[in-house]
Amino acid sequence: MANTKVSAAGAIAMANALAALFNAGSGPATIKLYTGTQPADPDAGIGGGTLLGTLVMSDPAYGAATDGNPGGVIVADVIAADLVADATGTLTWFRKADSDGNGILDGDAGETAEDLVANTASVVAGSTLSVSDDTVTVPQS
């Protein structure tokens, strides 16, 4: 698998499949923001991280994938801010889950060049947490 290559059509199809996971269920997907060390994958437990806040995505969360040339790209619709952060701490990672709470995607988070960019990485309990946008790219090679 070290030399596996994915076509543009394949990357777009995989991005659409990922969007379908987020869009399934009876309600909106969520993005939970945490302190601590990011787990090995979204199937793993949260570990010792502290939940700083929860952002609620639109329902559906993502539209159809486009060709990012290279890669398949999905862009989130509106993401509601968490107006009252749950705890104080340094934002380090996020978990996106479907409406049933099943983890689908984890990544690093902060306020500059991370996978998910928030309005602040230094969260204070009771403050507002938000993201300006959310784009996911499935790589093409």
PDB file of C-alpha atoms in Angstrom:
ATOM      1  CA  MET A   1       0.000   0.000   0.000  1.00  0.00           C
ATOM      2  CA  ALA A   2       3.028   2.311   0.126  1.00  0.00           C
ATOM      3  CA  ASN A   3       2.579   3.204  -3.542  1.00  0.00           C
ATOM      4  CA  THR A   4      -1.225   3.395  -3.694  1.00  0.00           C
ATOM      5  CA  LYS A   5      -2.596   6.270  -5.757  1.00  0.00           C
ATOM      6  CA  VAL A   6      -6.121   7.726  -5.676  1.00  0.00           C
ATOM      7  CA  SER A   7      -7.766   9.449  -8.651  1.00  0.00           C
ATOM      8  CA  ALA A   8      -9.619  12.749  -8.443  1.00  0.00           C
ATOM      9  CA  ALA A   9     -12.912  10.858  -8.890  1.00  0.00           C
ATOM     10  CA  GLY A  10     -11.946   8.472  -6.080  1.00  0.00           C
ATOM     11  CA  ALA A  11     -11.039  11.321  -3.697  1.00  0.00           C
ATOM     12  CA  ILE A  12     -14.326  13.101  -4.476  1.00  0.00           C
ATOM     13  CA  ALA A  13     -16.294   9.874  -3.877  1.00  0.00           C
ATOM     14  CA  MET A  14     -14.528   9.358  -0.536  1.00  0.00           C
ATOM     15  CA  ALA A  15     -15.258  12.962   0.467  1.00  0.00           C
ATOM     16  CA  ASN A  16     -18.942  12.439  -0.410  1.00  0.00           C
ATOM     17  CA  ALA A  17     -18.976   9.264   1.708  1.00  0.00           C
ATOM     18  CA  LEU A  18     -17.481  11.195   4.629  1.00  0.00           C
ATOM     19  CA  ALA A  19     -20.110  13.922   4.232  1.00  0.00           C
ATOM     20  CA  ALA A  20     -22.831  11.252   4.231  1.00  0.00           C
ATOM     21  CA  LEU A  21     -21.583   9.960   7.600  1.00  0.00           C
ATOM     22  CA  PHE A  22     -21.885  13.437   9.115  1.00  0.00           C
ATOM     23  CA  ASN A  23     -25.257  14.088   7.463  1.00  0.00           C
ATOM     24  CA  ALA A  24     -26.841  10.788   8.596  1.00  0.00           C
ATOM     25  CA  GLY A  25     -29.012  10.543  11.660  1.00  0.00           C
ATOM     26  CA  SER A  26     -31.909  12.448  13.084  1.00  0.00           C
ATOM     27  CA  GLY A  27     -30.154  15.688  14.003  1.00  0.00           C
ATOM     28  CA  PRO A  28     -27.070  17.831  13.504  1.00  0.00           C
ATOM     29  CA  ALA A  29     -23.458  16.712  13.749  1.00  0.00           C
ATOM     30  CA  THR A  30     -21.243  18.285  16.422  1.00  0.00           C
ATOM     31  CA  ILE A  31     -17.675  19.446  16.877  1.00  0.00           C
ATOM     32  CA  LYS A  32     -16.368  18.986  20.416  1.00  0.00           C
ATOM     33  CA  LEU A  33     -13.286  20.962  21.415  1.00  0.00           C
ATOM     34  CA  TYR A  34     -10.809  19.524  23.940  1.00  0.00           C
ATOM     35  CA  THR A  35      -7.607  20.080  25.891  1.00  0.00           C
ATOM     36  CA  GLY A  36      -4.971  17.375  26.240  1.00  0.00           C
ATOM     37  CA  THR A  37      -3.588  14.765  23.898  1.00  0.00           C
ATOM     38  CA  GLN A  38      -5.530  13.786  20.794  1.00  0.00           C
ATOM     39  CA  PRO A  39      -6.432  10.062  20.883  1.00  0.00           C
ATOM     40  CA  ALA A  40      -5.071   7.613  18.314  1.00  0.00           C
ATOM     41  CA  ASP A  41      -8.283   7.798  16.262  1.00  0.00           C
ATOM     42  CA  PRO A  42     -11.986   8.755  16.515  1.00  0.00           C
ATOM     43  CA  ASP A  43     -12.896   5.226  17.686  1.00  0.00           C
ATOM     44  CA  ALA A  44     -10.798   5.704  20.837  1.00  0.00           C
ATOM     45  CA  GLY A  45     -12.072   7.217  24.065  1.00  0.00           C
ATOM     46  CA  ILE A  46     -11.420  10.841  24.923  1.00  0.00           C
ATOM     47  CA  GLY A  47      -8.750  10.000  27.502  1.00  0.00           C
ATOM     48  CA  GLY A  48      -7.726  12.726  29.930  1.00  0.00           C
ATOM     49  CA  GLY A  49      -8.834  15.657  27.796  1.00  0.00           C
ATOM     50  CA  THR A  50     -11.256  18.254  29.138  1.00  0.00           C
ATOM     51  CA  LEU A  51     -14.277  19.247  27.061  1.00  0.00           C
ATOM     52  CA  LEU A  52     -14.041  22.987  26.459  1.00  0.00           C
ATOM     53  CA  GLY A  53     -17.163  23.364  24.340  1.00  0.00           C
ATOM     54  CA  THR A  54     -19.466  21.953  21.685  1.00  0.00           C
ATOM     55  CA  LEU A  55     -20.250  23.515  18.326  1.00  0.00           C
ATOM     56  CA  VAL A  56     -23.416  22.408  16.541  1.00  0.00           C
ATOM     57  CA  MET A  57     -23.254  21.988  12.778  1.00  0.00           C
ATOM     58  CA  SER A  58     -26.080  22.627  10.318  1.00  0.00           C
ATOM     59  CA  ASP A  59     -28.251  19.708   9.312  1.00  0.00           C
ATOM     60  CA  PRO A  60     -26.985  18.633   6.813  1.00  0.00           C
ATOM     61  CA  ALA A  61     -23.449  19.482   7.922  1.00  0.00           C
ATOM     62  CA  TYR A  62     -21.765  19.240   4.497  1.00  0.00           C
ATOM     63  CA  GLY A  63     -22.835  19.609   0.900  1.00  0.00           C
ATOM     64  CA  ALA A  64     -21.591  17.655  -2.103  1.00  0.00           C
ATOM     65  CA  ALA A  65     -17.855  17.261  -2.558  1.00  0.00           C
ATOM     66  CA  THR A  66     -15.964  19.213  -5.169  1.00  0.00           C
ATOM     67  CA  ASP A  67     -12.618  18.682  -6.872  1.00  0.00           C
ATOM     68  CA  GLY A  68      -9.993  20.514  -4.826  1.00  0.00           C
ATOM     69  CA  ASN A  69      -7.441  19.808  -7.564  1.00  0.00           C
ATOM     70  CA  PRO A  70      -5.982  17.783  -5.929  1.00  0.00           C
ATOM     71  CA  GLY A  71      -8.341  15.985  -3.572  1.00  0.00           C
ATOM     72  CA  GLY A  72     -12.022  15.787  -2.790  1.00  0.00           C
ATOM     73  CA  VAL A  73     -13.252  18.745  -0.719  1.00  0.00           C
ATOM     74  CA  ILE A  74     -16.313  19.145   1.502  1.00  0.00           C
ATOM     75  CA  VAL A  75     -17.169  22.491   3.088  1.00  0.00           C
ATOM     76  CA  ALA A  76     -19.328  22.792   6.192  1.00  0.00           C
ATOM     77  CA  ASP A  77     -22.474  24.854   6.148  1.00  0.00           C
ATOM     78  CA  VAL A  78     -23.138  27.128   9.150  1.00  0.00           C
ATOM     79  CA  ILE A  79     -21.558  26.070  12.452  1.00  0.00           C
ATOM     80  CA  ALA A  80     -23.219  27.544  15.542  1.00  0.00           C
ATOM     81  CA  ALA A  81     -20.904  28.995  18.177  1.00  0.00           C
ATOM     82  CA  ASP A  82     -20.889  27.717  21.741  1.00  0.00           C
ATOM     83  CA  LEU A  83     -21.868  30.884  23.599  1.00  0.00           C
ATOM     84  CA  VAL A  84     -20.876  29.514  27.023  1.00  0.00           C
ATOM     85  CA  ALA A  85     -17.652  27.486  27.059  1.00  0.00           C
ATOM     86  CA  ASP A  86     -17.751  24.543  29.486  1.00  0.00           C
ATOM     87  CA  ALA A  87     -14.268  24.901  30.985  1.00  0.00           C
ATOM     88  CA  THR A  88     -11.035  26.879  31.024  1.00  0.00           C
ATOM     89  CA  GLY A  89      -8.011  25.443  29.220  1.00  0.00           C
ATOM     90  CA  THR A  90      -5.867  25.391  26.099  1.00  0.00           C
ATOM     91  CA  LEU A  91      -7.581  24.083  22.979  1.00  0.00           C
ATOM     92  CA  THR A  92      -5.488  21.332  21.367  1.00  0.00           C
ATOM     93  CA  TRP A  93      -7.793  19.014  19.428  1.00  0.00           C
ATOM     94  CA  PHE A  94     -11.343  18.398  18.199  1.00  0.00           C
ATOM     95  CA  ARG A  95     -13.676  15.500  17.521  1.00  0.00           C
ATOM     96  CA  LYS A  96     -16.448  15.710  14.915  1.00  0.00           C
ATOM     97  CA  ALA A  97     -19.317  13.309  15.495  1.00  0.00           C
ATOM     98  CA  ASP A  98     -22.591  12.404  13.824  1.00  0.00           C
ATOM     99  CA  SER A  99     -25.919  13.203  15.472  1.00  0.00           C
ATOM    100  CA  ASP A 100     -25.724   9.978  17.489  1.00  0.00           C
ATOM    101  CA  GLY A 101     -22.356  10.988  18.985  1.00  0.00           C
ATOM    102  CA  ASN A 102     -20.270   8.535  16.959  1.00  0.00           C
ATOM    103  CA  GLY A 103     -16.794   9.973  16.409  1.00  0.00           C
ATOM    104  CA  ILE A 104     -15.956  10.337  12.720  1.00  0.00           C
ATOM    105  CA  LEU A 105     -13.002  12.718  12.477  1.00  0.00           C
ATOM    106  CA  ASP A 106     -10.385  14.038  14.923  1.00  0.00           C
ATOM    107  CA  GLY A 107      -7.712  16.655  14.338  1.00  0.00           C
ATOM    108  CA  ASP A 108      -5.603  19.301  15.966  1.00  0.00           C
ATOM    109  CA  ALA A 109      -7.217  22.620  16.843  1.00  0.00           C
ATOM    110  CA  GLY A 110      -6.017  26.071  17.757  1.00  0.00           C
ATOM    111  CA  GLU A 111      -6.170  29.616  16.480  1.00  0.00           C
ATOM    112  CA  THR A 112      -3.688  29.709  13.595  1.00  0.00           C
ATOM    113  CA  ALA A 113      -2.801  26.909  11.145  1.00  0.00           C
ATOM    114  CA  GLU A 114      -4.290  23.763  12.724  1.00  0.00           C
ATOM    115  CA  ASP A 115      -6.817  21.390  11.140  1.00  0.00           C
ATOM    116  CA  LEU A 116      -9.603  23.393  12.811  1.00  0.00           C
ATOM    117  CA  VAL A 117      -9.078  27.084  13.543  1.00  0.00           C
ATOM    118  CA  ALA A 118     -11.085  28.564  16.419  1.00  0.00           C
ATOM    119  CA  ASN A 119     -11.491  32.143  17.586  1.00  0.00           C
ATOM    120  CA  THR A 120      -9.141  31.387  20.507  1.00  0.00           C
ATOM    121  CA  ALA A 121      -6.923  28.611  21.833  1.00  0.00           C
ATOM    122  CA  SER A 122      -6.931  30.057  25.365  1.00  0.00           C
ATOM    123  CA  VAL A 123     -10.492  29.234  26.367  1.00  0.00           C
ATOM    124  CA  VAL A 124     -12.098  30.702  29.472  1.00  0.00           C
ATOM    125  CA  ALA A 125     -15.181  29.043  30.964  1.00  0.00           C
ATOM    126  CA  GLY A 126     -18.290  31.028  30.035  1.00  0.00           C
ATOM    127  CA  SER A 127     -16.696  32.661  26.982  1.00  0.00           C
ATOM    128  CA  THR A 128     -17.712  32.168  23.333  1.00  0.00           C
ATOM    129  CA  LEU A 129     -16.090  29.475  21.167  1.00  0.00           C
ATOM    130  CA  SER A 130     -16.469  29.607  17.395  1.00  0.00           C
ATOM    131  CA  VAL A 131     -14.915  28.669  14.066  1.00  0.00           C
ATOM    132  CA  SER A 132     -15.152  30.774  10.935  1.00  0.00           C
ATOM    133  CA  ASP A 133     -15.236  27.843   8.516  1.00  0.00           C
ATOM    134  CA  ASP A 134     -14.554  24.156   8.200  1.00  0.00           C
ATOM    135  CA  THR A 135     -13.161  22.436   5.119  1.00  0.00           C
ATOM    136  CA  VAL A 136     -12.169  18.773   4.898  1.00  0.00           C
ATOM    137  CA  THR A 137      -9.944  17.541   2.064  1.00  0.00           C
ATOM    138  CA  VAL A 138      -9.573  13.864   1.187  1.00  0.00           C
ATOM    139  CA  PRO A 139      -6.108  13.570  -0.385  1.00  0.00           C
ATOM    140  CA  GLN A 140      -5.527  12.620  -3.980  1.00  0.00           C
ATOM    141  CA  SER A 141      -2.199  11.196  -5.001  1.00  0.00           C
TER     142      SER A 141
END
